[in-house]
mmCIF file of C-alpha atoms and ligand atoms in Angstrom:
data_model
loop_
_atom_site.group_PDB
_atom_site.id
_atom_site.type_symbol
_atom_site.label_atom_id
_atom_site.label_comp_id
_atom_site.label_asym_id
_atom_site.label_seq_id
_atom_site.Cartn_x
_atom_site.Cartn_y
_atom_site.Cartn_z
ATOM 1 C CA MET A 1226 4.713 29.701 -3.877
ATOM 2 C CA SER A 1227 2.190 27.589 -5.770
ATOM 3 C CA LEU A 1228 2.831 23.897 -5.199
ATOM 4 C CA ASP A 1229 1.852 21.005 -7.456
ATOM 5 C CA LEU A 1230 1.439 17.856 -5.346
ATOM 6 C CA SER A 1231 -0.337 15.820 -8.005
ATOM 7 C CA VAL A 1232 0.845 12.352 -8.983
ATOM 8 C CA GLN A 1233 0.035 10.348 -12.106
ATOM 9 C CA ILE A 1234 -0.476 6.578 -11.778
ATOM 10 C CA GLY A 1235 -1.375 5.265 -15.222
ATOM 11 C CA SER A 1236 -4.629 7.010 -16.145
ATOM 12 C CA LEU A 1237 -5.320 7.953 -12.516
ATOM 13 C CA THR A 1238 -4.390 11.382 -11.173
ATOM 14 C CA LEU A 1239 -3.922 11.664 -7.411
ATOM 15 C CA LYS A 1240 -4.230 15.176 -6.004
ATOM 16 C CA ASN A 1241 -1.360 14.472 -3.629
ATOM 17 C CA PRO A 1242 0.958 11.549 -2.920
ATOM 18 C CA LEU A 1243 -0.678 10.396 0.357
ATOM 19 C CA ILE A 1244 -2.716 7.193 0.243
ATOM 20 C CA ALA A 1245 -4.330 5.346 3.135
ATOM 21 C CA ALA A 1246 -2.879 1.808 3.104
ATOM 22 C CA SER A 1247 -5.163 -1.187 2.738
ATOM 23 C CA GLY A 1248 -6.401 -2.769 5.946
ATOM 24 C CA CYS A 1249 -5.582 0.280 8.026
ATOM 25 C CA PHE A 1250 -8.417 2.586 6.930
ATOM 26 C CA GLY A 1251 -11.389 0.204 6.702
ATOM 27 C CA TYR A 1252 -13.481 0.896 3.619
ATOM 28 C CA GLY A 1253 -12.796 4.605 4.043
ATOM 29 C CA VAL A 1254 -16.365 5.468 5.043
ATOM 30 C CA GLU A 1255 -15.658 4.614 8.709
ATOM 31 C CA TYR A 1256 -13.280 7.611 8.819
ATOM 32 C CA ALA A 1257 -15.566 10.052 6.989
ATOM 33 C CA GLU A 1258 -16.427 11.989 10.147
ATOM 34 C CA THR A 1259 -12.761 12.288 11.155
ATOM 35 C CA VAL A 1260 -10.981 12.913 7.853
ATOM 36 C CA ASP A 1261 -12.085 14.749 4.700
ATOM 37 C CA LEU A 1262 -11.837 11.724 2.407
ATOM 38 C CA ALA A 1263 -11.473 13.945 -0.667
ATOM 39 C CA SER A 1264 -8.340 15.536 0.813
ATOM 40 C CA LEU A 1265 -6.363 12.285 0.550
ATOM 41 C CA GLY A 1266 -4.462 11.363 -2.591
ATOM 42 C CA GLY A 1267 -6.233 8.012 -2.415
ATOM 43 C CA ILE A 1268 -7.755 5.384 -0.181
ATOM 44 C CA ALA A 1269 -6.714 1.753 -0.617
ATOM 45 C CA VAL A 1270 -9.663 -0.083 0.899
ATOM 46 C CA LYS A 1271 -9.462 -3.345 2.843
ATOM 47 C CA GLY A 1272 -8.719 -6.390 0.668
ATOM 48 C CA LEU A 1273 -11.762 -7.907 -1.045
ATOM 49 C CA PHE A 1274 -12.444 -11.419 -2.288
ATOM 50 C CA LEU A 1275 -15.525 -12.324 -4.307
ATOM 51 C CA ALA A 1276 -17.331 -13.551 -1.194
ATOM 52 C CA GLU A 1277 -17.420 -12.360 2.412
ATOM 53 C CA ARG A 1278 -14.729 -13.754 4.694
ATOM 54 C CA GLU A 1279 -14.444 -14.061 8.447
ATOM 55 C CA GLY A 1280 -10.688 -13.954 8.868
ATOM 56 C CA HIS A 1281 -8.817 -15.554 11.755
ATOM 57 C CA PRO A 1282 -10.124 -15.826 15.321
ATOM 58 C CA PRO A 1283 -8.722 -13.372 17.899
ATOM 59 C CA PRO A 1284 -6.165 -12.453 19.080
ATOM 60 C CA ARG A 1285 -5.205 -11.063 15.673
ATOM 61 C CA ILE A 1286 -2.936 -8.155 16.525
ATOM 62 C CA VAL A 1287 -0.169 -7.516 19.012
ATOM 63 C CA GLU A 1288 2.083 -4.530 19.566
ATOM 64 C CA THR A 1289 5.823 -4.954 18.986
ATOM 65 C CA PRO A 1290 8.782 -2.598 19.500
ATOM 66 C CA ALA A 1291 8.194 0.196 16.963
ATOM 67 C CA GLY A 1292 5.473 -1.707 15.163
ATOM 68 C CA MET A 1293 2.707 -4.255 15.257
ATOM 69 C CA LEU A 1294 2.093 -7.822 14.221
ATOM 70 C CA ASN A 1295 -1.216 -8.725 12.615
ATOM 71 C CA ALA A 1296 -2.884 -11.798 11.212
ATOM 72 C CA ILE A 1297 -6.389 -10.611 10.443
ATOM 73 C CA GLY A 1298 -6.690 -13.233 7.689
ATOM 74 C CA LEU A 1299 -8.288 -10.838 5.192
ATOM 75 C CA GLN A 1300 -11.660 -10.503 6.859
ATOM 76 C CA GLY A 1301 -13.900 -8.662 4.433
ATOM 77 C CA ILE A 1302 -17.406 -8.036 3.106
ATOM 78 C CA GLY A 1303 -16.771 -9.302 -0.427
ATOM 79 C CA VAL A 1304 -16.791 -7.274 -3.624
ATOM 80 C CA HIS A 1305 -20.563 -7.295 -4.221
ATOM 81 C CA ARG A 1306 -21.438 -5.783 -0.837
ATOM 82 C CA PHE A 1307 -18.598 -3.293 -1.285
ATOM 83 C CA VAL A 1308 -19.931 -1.926 -4.555
ATOM 84 C CA ALA A 1309 -23.503 -1.854 -3.201
ATOM 85 C CA ASP A 1310 -22.933 -0.504 0.336
ATOM 86 C CA LYS A 1311 -19.617 1.400 0.421
ATOM 87 C CA LEU A 1312 -18.741 2.624 -3.056
ATOM 88 C CA PRO A 1313 -21.704 5.048 -3.420
ATOM 89 C CA GLU A 1314 -20.714 6.932 -0.253
ATOM 90 C CA LEU A 1315 -17.039 6.999 -1.220
ATOM 91 C CA ARG A 1316 -18.036 8.412 -4.590
ATOM 92 C CA ALA A 1317 -20.361 10.998 -3.022
ATOM 93 C CA ARG A 1318 -17.568 12.148 -0.724
ATOM 94 C CA GLY A 1319 -15.169 12.611 -3.631
ATOM 95 C CA ALA A 1320 -12.694 9.940 -2.516
ATOM 96 C CA THR A 1321 -10.119 8.519 -4.912
ATOM 97 C CA VAL A 1322 -10.672 4.810 -4.408
ATOM 98 C CA ILE A 1323 -8.064 2.119 -4.920
ATOM 99 C CA VAL A 1324 -9.525 -1.321 -4.333
ATOM 100 C CA ASN A 1325 -7.251 -3.971 -2.850
ATOM 101 C CA VAL A 1326 -8.207 -7.168 -4.683
ATOM 102 C CA CYS A 1327 -7.580 -10.663 -3.302
ATOM 103 C CA GLY A 1328 -8.041 -14.117 -4.738
ATOM 104 C CA THR A 1329 -7.420 -17.766 -4.040
ATOM 105 C CA THR A 1330 -7.187 -18.453 -7.792
ATOM 106 C CA ILE A 1331 -6.385 -16.353 -10.861
ATOM 107 C CA ASP A 1332 -10.035 -16.676 -11.899
ATOM 108 C CA GLU A 1333 -11.126 -15.079 -8.630
ATOM 109 C CA TYR A 1334 -8.767 -12.096 -9.080
ATOM 110 C CA VAL A 1335 -10.105 -11.680 -12.608
ATOM 111 C CA GLU A 1336 -13.750 -11.896 -11.516
ATOM 112 C CA VAL A 1337 -13.323 -9.363 -8.671
ATOM 113 C CA ALA A 1338 -11.517 -7.002 -11.077
ATOM 114 C CA ARG A 1339 -14.310 -7.433 -13.620
ATOM 115 C CA VAL A 1340 -17.018 -6.563 -11.081
ATOM 116 C CA LEU A 1341 -15.105 -3.454 -9.988
ATOM 117 C CA SER A 1342 -14.511 -2.340 -13.577
ATOM 118 C CA ASP A 1343 -18.278 -2.257 -14.140
ATOM 119 C CA HIS A 1344 -18.806 0.333 -11.394
ATOM 120 C CA GLU A 1345 -18.146 4.021 -11.473
ATOM 121 C CA GLY A 1346 -16.023 5.390 -8.670
ATOM 122 C CA VAL A 1347 -13.182 2.868 -8.657
ATOM 123 C CA GLY A 1348 -9.913 4.618 -9.517
ATOM 124 C CA ALA A 1349 -7.507 1.690 -9.598
ATOM 125 C CA ILE A 1350 -7.042 -1.939 -8.651
ATOM 126 C CA GLU A 1351 -4.310 -2.892 -6.212
ATOM 127 C CA LEU A 1352 -3.663 -6.613 -6.577
ATOM 128 C CA ASN A 1353 -2.923 -8.147 -3.215
ATOM 129 C CA ILE A 1354 -0.526 -10.959 -4.078
ATOM 130 C CA SER A 1355 1.395 -10.443 -0.866
ATOM 131 C CA CYS A 1356 -0.754 -11.039 2.226
ATOM 132 C CA PRO A 1357 1.338 -13.277 4.499
ATOM 133 C CA ASN A 1358 -1.665 -14.352 6.584
ATOM 134 C CA ILE A 1359 -3.646 -16.663 4.329
ATOM 135 C CA LYS A 1360 -2.765 -20.148 3.185
ATOM 136 C CA GLU A 1361 -4.345 -20.314 -0.263
ATOM 137 C CA GLY A 1362 -3.679 -18.009 -3.242
ATOM 138 C CA GLY A 1363 -2.379 -14.515 -2.497
ATOM 139 C CA ILE A 1364 1.239 -14.671 -1.472
ATOM 140 C CA THR A 1365 1.781 -17.951 -3.318
ATOM 141 C CA PHE A 1366 1.396 -15.923 -6.512
ATOM 142 C CA GLY A 1367 3.462 -13.068 -5.103
ATOM 143 C CA CYS A 1368 6.379 -15.339 -4.184
ATOM 144 C CA SER A 1369 6.673 -16.763 -7.693
ATOM 145 C CA LEU A 1370 7.821 -14.744 -10.697
ATOM 146 C CA THR A 1371 5.564 -16.664 -13.070
ATOM 147 C CA GLY A 1372 2.672 -16.456 -10.577
ATOM 148 C CA THR A 1373 3.109 -12.675 -10.389
ATOM 149 C CA PHE A 1374 3.257 -12.396 -14.170
ATOM 150 C CA ASP A 1375 0.212 -14.638 -14.669
ATOM 151 C CA VAL A 1376 -2.088 -12.860 -12.181
ATOM 152 C CA VAL A 1377 -1.143 -9.393 -13.414
ATOM 153 C CA SER A 1378 -1.507 -10.224 -17.107
ATOM 154 C CA ALA A 1379 -4.847 -12.022 -16.547
ATOM 155 C CA VAL A 1380 -6.287 -9.001 -14.708
ATOM 156 C CA ARG A 1381 -4.721 -6.609 -17.228
ATOM 157 C CA ARG A 1382 -6.730 -8.281 -19.991
ATOM 158 C CA VAL A 1383 -10.120 -7.635 -18.334
ATOM 159 C CA THR A 1384 -9.861 -4.058 -17.098
ATOM 160 C CA ARG A 1385 -8.962 -0.573 -18.233
ATOM 161 C CA LEU A 1386 -8.416 0.528 -14.645
ATOM 162 C CA PRO A 1387 -4.811 1.019 -13.563
ATOM 163 C CA VAL A 1388 -3.494 -2.304 -12.219
ATOM 164 C CA ILE A 1389 -1.122 -2.037 -9.264
ATOM 165 C CA PRO A 1390 0.235 -5.326 -7.902
ATOM 166 C CA LYS A 1391 1.255 -5.086 -4.269
ATOM 167 C CA LEU A 1392 4.530 -6.873 -3.696
ATOM 168 C CA THR A 1393 5.696 -8.887 -0.729
ATOM 169 C CA PRO A 1394 8.989 -8.125 1.001
ATOM 170 C CA ASN A 1395 9.253 -11.827 1.927
ATOM 171 C CA VAL A 1396 11.462 -12.632 -1.070
ATOM 172 C CA THR A 1397 15.177 -12.296 -1.689
ATOM 173 C CA ASP A 1398 15.059 -10.055 -4.746
ATOM 174 C CA VAL A 1399 11.950 -7.876 -4.735
ATOM 175 C CA ALA A 1400 13.100 -5.953 -7.831
ATOM 176 C CA SER A 1401 12.755 -9.050 -10.005
ATOM 177 C CA PHE A 1402 9.080 -9.236 -8.941
ATOM 178 C CA ALA A 1403 8.565 -5.580 -9.822
ATOM 179 C CA HIS A 1404 10.092 -6.357 -13.201
ATOM 180 C CA ALA A 1405 7.764 -9.342 -13.749
ATOM 181 C CA ALA A 1406 4.794 -7.128 -12.867
ATOM 182 C CA GLU A 1407 5.908 -4.424 -15.287
ATOM 183 C CA ASP A 1408 6.398 -7.008 -18.051
ATOM 184 C CA ALA A 1409 2.852 -8.259 -17.441
ATOM 185 C CA GLY A 1410 1.413 -4.784 -18.018
ATOM 186 C CA ALA A 1411 1.154 -3.320 -14.508
ATOM 187 C CA ASP A 1412 0.679 0.466 -14.376
ATOM 188 C CA ALA A 1413 2.544 0.721 -11.064
ATOM 189 C CA VAL A 1414 3.694 -1.475 -8.189
ATOM 190 C CA SER A 1415 3.077 -0.926 -4.510
ATOM 191 C CA LEU A 1416 5.438 -2.186 -1.838
ATOM 192 C CA VAL A 1417 5.816 -3.363 0.809
ATOM 193 C CA ASN A 1418 3.228 -5.577 2.408
ATOM 194 C CA THR A 1419 4.072 -6.855 5.900
ATOM 195 C CA PHE A 1420 7.081 -8.971 6.886
ATOM 196 C CA LEU A 1421 6.459 -12.504 8.178
ATOM 197 C CA ALA A 1422 7.140 -12.452 11.907
ATOM 198 C CA MET A 1423 6.087 -13.891 15.247
ATOM 199 C CA VAL A 1424 5.807 -12.952 18.911
ATOM 200 C CA ILE A 1425 5.831 -15.486 21.760
ATOM 201 C CA ASP A 1426 4.594 -15.133 25.346
ATOM 202 C CA VAL A 1427 7.455 -16.749 27.264
ATOM 203 C CA GLU A 1428 5.404 -17.427 30.414
ATOM 204 C CA THR A 1429 2.788 -19.521 28.618
ATOM 205 C CA ARG A 1430 5.100 -20.440 25.698
ATOM 206 C CA ARG A 1431 2.238 -19.620 23.381
ATOM 207 C CA PRO A 1432 2.187 -17.467 20.273
ATOM 208 C CA LYS A 1433 0.568 -14.092 20.917
ATOM 209 C CA ILE A 1434 -1.702 -14.324 17.885
ATOM 210 C CA SER A 1435 -3.971 -17.192 16.951
ATOM 211 C CA ASN A 1436 -2.431 -17.713 13.512
ATOM 212 C CA VAL A 1437 0.994 -18.241 15.208
ATOM 213 C CA VAL A 1438 2.771 -16.130 12.574
ATOM 214 C CA GLY A 1439 1.681 -12.751 11.254
ATOM 215 C CA GLY A 1440 2.828 -9.698 9.349
ATOM 216 C CA LEU A 1441 5.030 -7.014 10.888
ATOM 217 C CA SER A 1442 4.347 -3.363 10.055
ATOM 218 C CA GLY A 1443 5.201 0.077 11.438
ATOM 219 C CA PRO A 1444 8.422 2.079 11.894
ATOM 220 C CA ALA A 1445 10.448 -1.095 12.608
ATOM 221 C CA ILE A 1446 10.268 -2.091 8.930
ATOM 222 C CA ARG A 1447 10.832 1.328 7.358
ATOM 223 C CA PRO A 1448 14.546 1.176 6.493
ATOM 224 C CA ILE A 1449 14.072 -2.223 4.840
ATOM 225 C CA ALA A 1450 11.076 -0.965 2.868
ATOM 226 C CA VAL A 1451 12.999 2.137 1.739
ATOM 227 C CA ARG A 1452 15.824 -0.096 0.515
ATOM 228 C CA MET A 1453 13.348 -2.224 -1.436
ATOM 229 C CA VAL A 1454 11.761 0.816 -3.087
ATOM 230 C CA TYR A 1455 15.230 2.026 -4.039
ATOM 231 C CA GLU A 1456 16.080 -1.381 -5.551
ATOM 232 C CA CYS A 1457 12.852 -1.493 -7.567
ATOM 233 C CA ARG A 1458 13.418 2.065 -8.820
ATOM 234 C CA GLN A 1459 16.657 0.888 -10.463
ATOM 235 C CA VAL A 1460 14.822 -1.817 -12.388
ATOM 236 C CA VAL A 1461 11.351 -0.573 -13.416
ATOM 237 C CA LYS A 1462 10.051 2.541 -15.143
ATOM 238 C CA ILE A 1463 6.456 2.369 -13.841
ATOM 239 C CA PRO A 1464 5.562 4.393 -10.735
ATOM 240 C CA ILE A 1465 6.140 2.908 -7.290
ATOM 241 C CA LEU A 1466 3.778 3.376 -4.357
ATOM 242 C CA GLY A 1467 6.064 3.057 -1.340
ATOM 243 C CA MET A 1468 5.080 2.155 2.200
ATOM 244 C CA GLY A 1469 6.277 0.687 5.461
ATOM 245 C CA GLY A 1470 6.366 2.572 8.752
ATOM 246 C CA ILE A 1471 5.663 6.088 7.517
ATOM 247 C CA ALA A 1472 4.742 8.166 10.570
ATOM 248 C CA VAL A 1473 5.889 11.727 9.811
ATOM 249 C CA ALA A 1474 6.393 13.798 6.644
ATOM 250 C CA ARG A 1475 10.134 13.157 6.650
ATOM 251 C CA ASP A 1476 9.455 9.395 6.307
ATOM 252 C CA ALA A 1477 7.207 9.969 3.292
ATOM 253 C CA LEU A 1478 9.860 12.204 1.685
ATOM 254 C CA GLU A 1479 12.491 9.522 2.277
ATOM 255 C CA PHE A 1480 10.443 6.999 0.279
ATOM 256 C CA MET A 1481 9.956 9.517 -2.522
ATOM 257 C CA ILE A 1482 13.654 10.363 -2.729
ATOM 258 C CA ALA A 1483 14.326 6.599 -2.894
ATOM 259 C CA GLY A 1484 12.007 6.393 -5.906
ATOM 260 C CA ALA A 1485 8.358 6.248 -4.808
ATOM 261 C CA SER A 1486 5.956 8.481 -6.752
ATOM 262 C CA ALA A 1487 3.386 8.228 -3.959
ATOM 263 C CA VAL A 1488 3.287 6.703 -0.490
ATOM 264 C CA GLN A 1489 0.829 4.764 1.613
ATOM 265 C CA VAL A 1490 0.389 5.066 5.355
ATOM 266 C CA GLY A 1491 -0.990 2.180 7.396
ATOM 267 C CA THR A 1492 -0.051 1.503 11.014
ATOM 268 C CA ALA A 1493 0.521 5.182 11.862
ATOM 269 C CA ASN A 1494 -3.163 5.851 11.151
ATOM 270 C CA PHE A 1495 -4.056 3.607 14.113
ATOM 271 C CA VAL A 1496 -1.847 5.754 16.352
ATOM 272 C CA ASP A 1497 -3.087 9.086 15.003
ATOM 273 C CA PRO A 1498 -6.136 9.236 12.722
ATOM 274 C CA PHE A 1499 -5.463 12.973 12.277
ATOM 275 C CA ILE A 1500 -2.066 12.260 10.728
ATOM 276 C CA TRP A 1501 -3.050 13.214 7.156
ATOM 277 C CA SER A 1502 -3.124 16.998 7.449
ATOM 278 C CA LYS A 1503 0.163 16.910 9.398
ATOM 279 C CA LEU A 1504 1.855 14.815 6.708
ATOM 280 C CA LEU A 1505 0.599 17.125 3.980
ATOM 281 C CA ALA A 1506 1.706 20.252 5.850
ATOM 282 C CA GLY A 1507 5.164 18.725 6.384
ATOM 283 C CA ILE A 1508 5.523 17.883 2.691
ATOM 284 C CA ARG A 1509 4.465 21.407 1.700
ATOM 285 C CA GLU A 1510 6.898 22.944 4.161
ATOM 286 C CA TYR A 1511 9.735 20.816 2.734
ATOM 287 C CA MET A 1512 8.856 21.748 -0.847
ATOM 288 C CA GLU A 1513 8.905 25.448 -0.008
ATOM 289 C CA ARG A 1514 12.181 25.187 1.869
ATOM 290 C CA HIS A 1515 13.765 23.284 -1.036
ATOM 291 C CA ARG A 1516 12.127 25.484 -3.687
ATOM 292 C CA LEU A 1517 10.384 22.521 -5.294
ATOM 293 C CA THR A 1518 7.218 23.489 -7.108
ATOM 294 C CA ARG A 1519 6.310 19.953 -8.258
ATOM 295 C CA ILE A 1520 6.441 16.980 -5.904
ATOM 296 C CA ARG A 1521 7.147 14.674 -8.841
ATOM 297 C CA ASP A 1522 10.534 16.376 -9.247
ATOM 298 C CA LEU A 1523 11.607 14.876 -5.921
ATOM 299 C CA VAL A 1524 11.016 11.275 -6.979
ATOM 300 C CA GLY A 1525 14.178 9.176 -7.274
ATOM 301 C CA THR A 1526 16.536 12.070 -6.599
ATOM 302 C CA LEU A 1527 18.748 10.180 -4.165
ATOM 303 C CA ASP A 1528 22.333 11.435 -4.357
ATOM 304 C CA THR A 1529 24.384 8.275 -3.994
ATOM 305 C CA ALA A 1530 27.630 10.093 -4.778
ATOM 306 C CA HIS A 1531 27.620 11.777 -1.383
ATOM 307 C CA THR A 1532 26.872 10.703 2.168
ATOM 308 C CA LEU A 1533 25.887 12.948 5.051
ATOM 309 C CA SER A 1534 29.376 12.794 6.531
ATOM 310 C CA GLU A 1535 30.882 14.271 3.364
ATOM 311 C CA LYS A 1536 30.746 17.973 2.674
ATOM 312 C CA SER A 1537 28.324 18.746 -0.126
ATOM 313 C CA ASP A 1538 29.134 21.490 -2.625
ATOM 314 C CA ALA A 1539 25.446 22.309 -2.971
HETATM 315 C C1 LIG B 70 -4.161 -4.618 10.503
HETATM 316 C C2 LIG B 70 -3.578 -4.621 9.109
HETATM 317 C C3 LIG B 70 -4.358 -5.089 8.043
HETATM 318 C C4 LIG B 70 -3.848 -5.089 6.743
HETATM 319 N N1 LIG B 70 -4.625 -5.532 5.706
HETATM 320 C C5 LIG B 70 -4.158 -5.484 4.438
HETATM 321 C C6 LIG B 70 -4.978 -5.874 3.325
HETATM 322 O O1 LIG B 70 -6.160 -6.208 3.461
HETATM 323 N N2 LIG B 70 -4.416 -5.847 2.090
HETATM 324 C C7 LIG B 70 -3.112 -5.445 1.874
HETATM 325 O O2 LIG B 70 -2.646 -5.448 0.738
HETATM 326 N N3 LIG B 70 -2.328 -5.037 2.902
HETATM 327 C C8 LIG B 70 -2.821 -5.054 4.165
HETATM 328 N N4 LIG B 70 -2.026 -4.626 5.194
HETATM 329 C C9 LIG B 70 -0.658 -4.152 4.920
HETATM 330 C C10 LIG B 70 -0.600 -2.614 4.850
HETATM 331 O O3 LIG B 70 -1.441 -2.120 3.824
HETATM 332 C C11 LIG B 70 0.851 -2.126 4.610
HETATM 333 O O4 LIG B 70 1.330 -2.711 3.427
HETATM 334 C C12 LIG B 70 1.790 -2.507 5.735
HETATM 335 O O5 LIG B 70 1.143 -2.447 6.984
HETATM 336 C C13 LIG B 70 3.045 -1.625 5.784
HETATM 337 O O6 LIG B 70 2.720 -0.267 5.971
HETATM 338 P P1 LIG B 70 2.692 0.455 7.443
HETATM 339 O O7 LIG B 70 3.971 0.095 8.118
HETATM 340 O O8 LIG B 70 2.512 1.906 7.159
HETATM 341 O O9 LIG B 70 1.498 -0.138 8.163
HETATM 342 C C14 LIG B 70 -2.519 -4.620 6.505
HETATM 343 C C15 LIG B 70 -1.754 -4.140 7.585
HETATM 344 C C16 LIG B 70 -2.266 -4.119 8.862
HETATM 345 C C17 LIG B 70 -1.415 -3.589 9.985
#
């Protein structure tokens, strides 16, 4: 059976729906000896500001039940070093590159997007308006409907690349943010970024990470993320890139049935860097078993009229 796993995100075609999530796959090149970068649907590289950034002092990550807490603080090499040192190799290796763009002001988002738009090899811009671990910019835009609209529309005006704002789950009604992004001209939305959380060492009564609070990721957040994707699917027409705790093919399929056109995988890559071929094989196996020739036909097919406990006529 010939299977079509391709996904369309604005003008960008992904060869399959599996994307490495930002911050969990470096700049892609670090994994080039382990993973065939061209075999992934896309690589969302670590968030980039205009300038280099150190991030927070250690400790910056701690394991939690079924997940991890991080407050890296968006350490990064800055957009100019990225386009000079990393982009050529990504291009040579045939990677589909999605650049996670950060900013402390709207002007900075616009400037980073402008620099990226001038270089061949960038497939799309993912606007990080949702990092919970920095004080200025970022999530302040992502937690305000007008802030979301303003950043997205400002970047939209300066680039032809697909613009994909990445939404925070740290709001009451994430669908209204997806709607604001769509109104502002976004080609897609990605969700979710990490959930604000903290872990305390009870013996010392100290926080386990230097920033005191951080962002929770991994399987612990998956059911909440799936619910948020489902809610956004009811409200927007643009594609959704779903993520949060995907560790096996079944998890990726769950997000797609809820309404995600493609999925991103973050924390699970730290556990198993060879996860990609297993995820792809699992998706193919499911498609064959369900006689689906095109993966896009699975998107948003949740049957809310029946639950598992009811007998299905199908
Ligand atoms: C160590 C770490 C660093 C991250 N850095 C970024 C980042 O730079 N930009 C961003 O948008 N999201 C970042 N994220 C969030 C992930 O891309 C993803 O949204 C989140 O972890 C949920 O997916 P997961 O449960 O599969 O990890 C980071 C997550 C982790 C764990």
